[in-house]
């Protein structure tokens, strides 16, 4: 009796080969099923990420708070008084609230991108110019807040996002 025959206690080789072939086929089916499931999960994640991004943009376009904040910032930019509202004694003003509301919206967008919740390419296409312009407009305000509150991390994600938008091959 061969070593193989002794191992399988004398079973016929055809039976053993059939059994191994069935096990291999089962393994291939299982592997294919895992691959299909992985692809489905990956596709669902991509769709969910894009949907979250579109929802974010729609919310911004329809939010009265954001639209009002943008109007206030635009007015302050025209009158060159934005930096006046970065002072600690102006924290309780409507203007300060509007500026911080707008900055917080961009910070939220940046964190969403960096965490993988939002789609970078969609936001790059839809928010490229406004993100760079808003950062350019509000950067002195951000620097003043960082200095006055001794916190270098204030709106840091927004700053990184604006830089990545500037550097993007768009």
Short mmCIF file of C-alpha atoms in Angstrom, two decimals:
data_model
loop_
_atom_site.label_atom_id
_atom_site.label_comp_id
_atom_site.label_asym_id
_atom_site.label_seq_id
_atom_site.Cartn_x
_atom_site.Cartn_y
_atom_site.Cartn_z
CA UNK A 1 0.00 0.00 0.00
CA UNK A 2 1.29 3.40 -0.89
CA UNK A 3 1.90 6.13 1.65
CA UNK A 4 -1.17 7.98 0.37
CA UNK A 5 -3.25 4.80 0.53
CA UNK A 6 -2.02 4.09 4.04
CA UNK A 7 -2.89 7.63 5.07
CA UNK A 8 -6.46 7.36 3.88
CA UNK A 9 -6.82 3.85 5.30
CA UNK A 10 -7.12 2.18 2.00
CA UNK A 11 -9.87 4.36 0.55
CA UNK A 12 -10.04 4.26 -3.19
CA UNK A 13 -8.04 7.00 -4.81
CA UNK A 14 -11.02 8.06 -6.97
CA UNK A 15 -13.13 8.73 -3.88
CA UNK A 16 -10.36 10.77 -2.31
CA UNK A 17 -9.80 12.80 -5.47
CA UNK A 18 -13.54 13.45 -5.81
CA UNK A 19 -13.73 14.58 -2.23
CA UNK A 20 -10.72 16.91 -2.65
CA UNK A 21 -12.16 18.33 -5.87
CA UNK A 22 -15.46 19.04 -4.12
CA UNK A 23 -13.61 20.73 -1.26
CA UNK A 24 -11.62 22.83 -3.74
CA UNK A 25 -14.77 23.81 -5.58
CA UNK A 26 -16.36 24.81 -2.28
CA UNK A 27 -13.30 26.89 -1.42
CA UNK A 28 -13.46 28.64 -4.80
CA UNK A 29 -17.17 29.37 -4.35
CA UNK A 30 -16.51 30.70 -0.85
CA UNK A 31 -13.63 32.84 -2.09
CA UNK A 32 -15.74 34.22 -4.93
CA UNK A 33 -18.57 35.00 -2.50
CA UNK A 34 -16.20 36.87 -0.22
CA UNK A 35 -14.90 38.85 -3.21
CA UNK A 36 -18.42 39.79 -4.32
CA UNK A 37 -19.38 40.81 -0.77
CA UNK A 38 -16.23 42.92 -0.43
CA UNK A 39 -16.95 44.68 -3.71
CA UNK A 40 -20.56 45.33 -2.67
CA UNK A 41 -19.43 46.84 0.64
CA UNK A 42 -16.84 48.98 -1.14
CA UNK A 43 -19.43 50.19 -3.66
CA UNK A 44 -21.97 50.98 -0.92
CA UNK A 45 -19.34 52.94 0.99
CA UNK A 46 -18.51 54.96 -2.10
CA UNK A 47 -22.18 55.69 -2.77
CA UNK A 48 -22.77 56.68 0.88
CA UNK A 49 -19.72 58.97 0.80
CA UNK A 50 -20.95 60.69 -2.35
CA UNK A 51 -24.46 61.01 -0.95
CA UNK A 52 -23.14 62.56 2.27
CA UNK A 53 -21.12 65.03 0.19
CA UNK A 54 -24.11 66.04 -1.93
CA UNK A 55 -26.29 66.39 1.19
CA UNK A 56 -23.66 68.64 2.76
CA UNK A 57 -23.54 70.87 -0.32
CA UNK A 58 -27.34 71.04 -0.57
CA UNK A 59 -27.58 71.95 3.10
CA UNK A 60 -25.08 74.74 2.61
CA UNK A 61 -26.93 76.08 -0.43
CA UNK A 62 -30.25 76.10 1.43
CA UNK A 63 -29.16 77.10 4.92
CA UNK A 64 -30.36 80.55 5.94
CA UNK A 65 -27.63 80.71 8.61
CA UNK A 66 -24.87 80.06 6.10
CA UNK A 67 -26.31 82.43 3.50
CA UNK A 68 -26.63 85.16 6.15
CA UNK A 69 -23.07 84.52 7.37
CA UNK A 70 -21.73 84.77 3.82
CA UNK A 71 -23.56 88.07 3.30
CA UNK A 72 -22.17 89.52 6.53
CA UNK A 73 -18.62 88.41 5.70
CA UNK A 74 -18.96 89.88 2.20
CA UNK A 75 -20.11 93.21 3.67
CA UNK A 76 -17.27 93.26 6.20
CA UNK A 77 -14.76 92.45 3.47
CA UNK A 78 -15.99 95.38 1.36
CA UNK A 79 -15.68 97.77 4.29
CA UNK A 80 -12.32 96.27 5.29
CA UNK A 81 -13.52 95.70 8.87
CA UNK A 82 -13.22 91.91 9.14
CA UNK A 83 -10.19 91.98 11.39
CA UNK A 84 -11.92 94.35 13.81
CA UNK A 85 -14.24 91.51 14.79
CA UNK A 86 -11.38 89.16 15.73
CA UNK A 87 -10.83 91.16 18.90
CA UNK A 88 -11.92 89.60 22.19
CA UNK A 89 -14.24 92.50 22.97
CA UNK A 90 -16.22 91.77 19.75
CA UNK A 91 -16.97 88.11 20.52
CA UNK A 92 -20.61 88.80 21.42
CA UNK A 93 -21.45 90.47 18.12
CA UNK A 94 -23.54 89.19 15.26
CA UNK A 95 -20.59 89.76 12.93
CA UNK A 96 -18.24 87.61 15.00
CA UNK A 97 -20.87 84.86 15.13
CA UNK A 98 -21.33 85.03 11.35
CA UNK A 99 -17.59 84.80 10.66
CA UNK A 100 -17.12 81.88 13.04
CA UNK A 101 -20.24 80.16 11.63
CA UNK A 102 -18.78 80.35 8.12
CA UNK A 103 -15.36 79.20 9.29
CA UNK A 104 -16.97 76.32 11.19
CA UNK A 105 -18.79 75.24 8.04
CA UNK A 106 -15.51 75.04 6.13
CA UNK A 107 -13.82 73.30 9.07
CA UNK A 108 -16.64 70.74 9.10
CA UNK A 109 -16.14 70.17 5.38
CA UNK A 110 -12.38 69.75 5.87
CA UNK A 111 -12.78 67.28 8.72
CA UNK A 112 -15.34 65.38 6.64
CA UNK A 113 -12.85 65.07 3.80
CA UNK A 114 -9.89 64.18 6.01
CA UNK A 115 -11.89 61.54 7.87
CA UNK A 116 -13.14 59.98 4.64
CA UNK A 117 -16.81 60.88 5.19
CA UNK A 118 -16.93 63.27 2.22
CA UNK A 119 -15.71 62.81 -1.34
CA UNK A 120 -12.68 65.03 -1.99
CA UNK A 121 -13.12 65.14 -5.78
CA UNK A 122 -16.77 66.24 -5.67
CA UNK A 123 -15.98 69.00 -3.19
CA UNK A 124 -12.91 70.01 -5.17
CA UNK A 125 -15.06 70.47 -8.26
CA UNK A 126 -17.92 72.22 -6.51
CA UNK A 127 -16.17 74.24 -3.79
CA UNK A 128 -12.66 74.87 -5.15
CA UNK A 129 -12.94 78.60 -5.78
CA UNK A 130 -15.10 79.51 -2.81
CA UNK A 131 -12.91 77.53 -0.41
CA UNK A 132 -9.73 79.25 -1.58
CA UNK A 133 -11.39 82.70 -1.64
CA UNK A 134 -12.93 82.28 1.80
CA UNK A 135 -9.61 81.13 3.23
CA UNK A 136 -7.80 84.06 1.66
CA UNK A 137 -10.41 86.48 3.03
CA UNK A 138 -10.56 85.03 6.54
CA UNK A 139 -6.93 83.97 7.02
CA UNK A 140 -5.94 87.19 8.87
CA UNK A 141 -8.98 86.70 11.14
CA UNK A 142 -7.90 83.12 11.86
CA UNK A 143 -4.33 84.21 12.64
CA UNK A 144 -5.62 86.86 15.05
CA UNK A 145 -7.81 84.30 16.84
CA UNK A 146 -4.87 81.92 17.15
CA UNK A 147 -2.70 84.66 18.58
CA UNK A 148 -5.29 86.05 21.00
CA UNK A 149 -6.38 82.65 22.28
CA UNK A 150 -2.92 81.07 22.07
CA UNK A 151 -4.28 78.10 20.13
CA UNK A 152 -2.46 77.20 16.93
CA UNK A 153 -5.01 74.54 16.06
CA UNK A 154 -7.96 76.90 15.47
CA UNK A 155 -9.39 76.15 11.99
CA UNK A 156 -6.25 74.18 11.09
CA UNK A 157 -8.17 71.57 9.06
CA UNK A 158 -9.74 74.33 6.97
CA UNK A 159 -6.29 75.78 6.36
CA UNK A 160 -4.97 72.37 5.23
CA UNK A 161 -7.97 71.89 2.96
CA UNK A 162 -7.50 75.30 1.32
CA UNK A 163 -3.85 74.44 0.70
CA UNK A 164 -4.73 71.05 -0.78
CA UNK A 165 -7.32 72.72 -3.03
CA UNK A 166 -4.70 75.25 -4.18
CA UNK A 167 -2.21 72.46 -4.84
CA UNK A 168 -4.72 70.23 -6.61
CA UNK A 169 -4.28 69.69 -10.32
CA UNK A 170 -7.64 71.18 -11.16
#
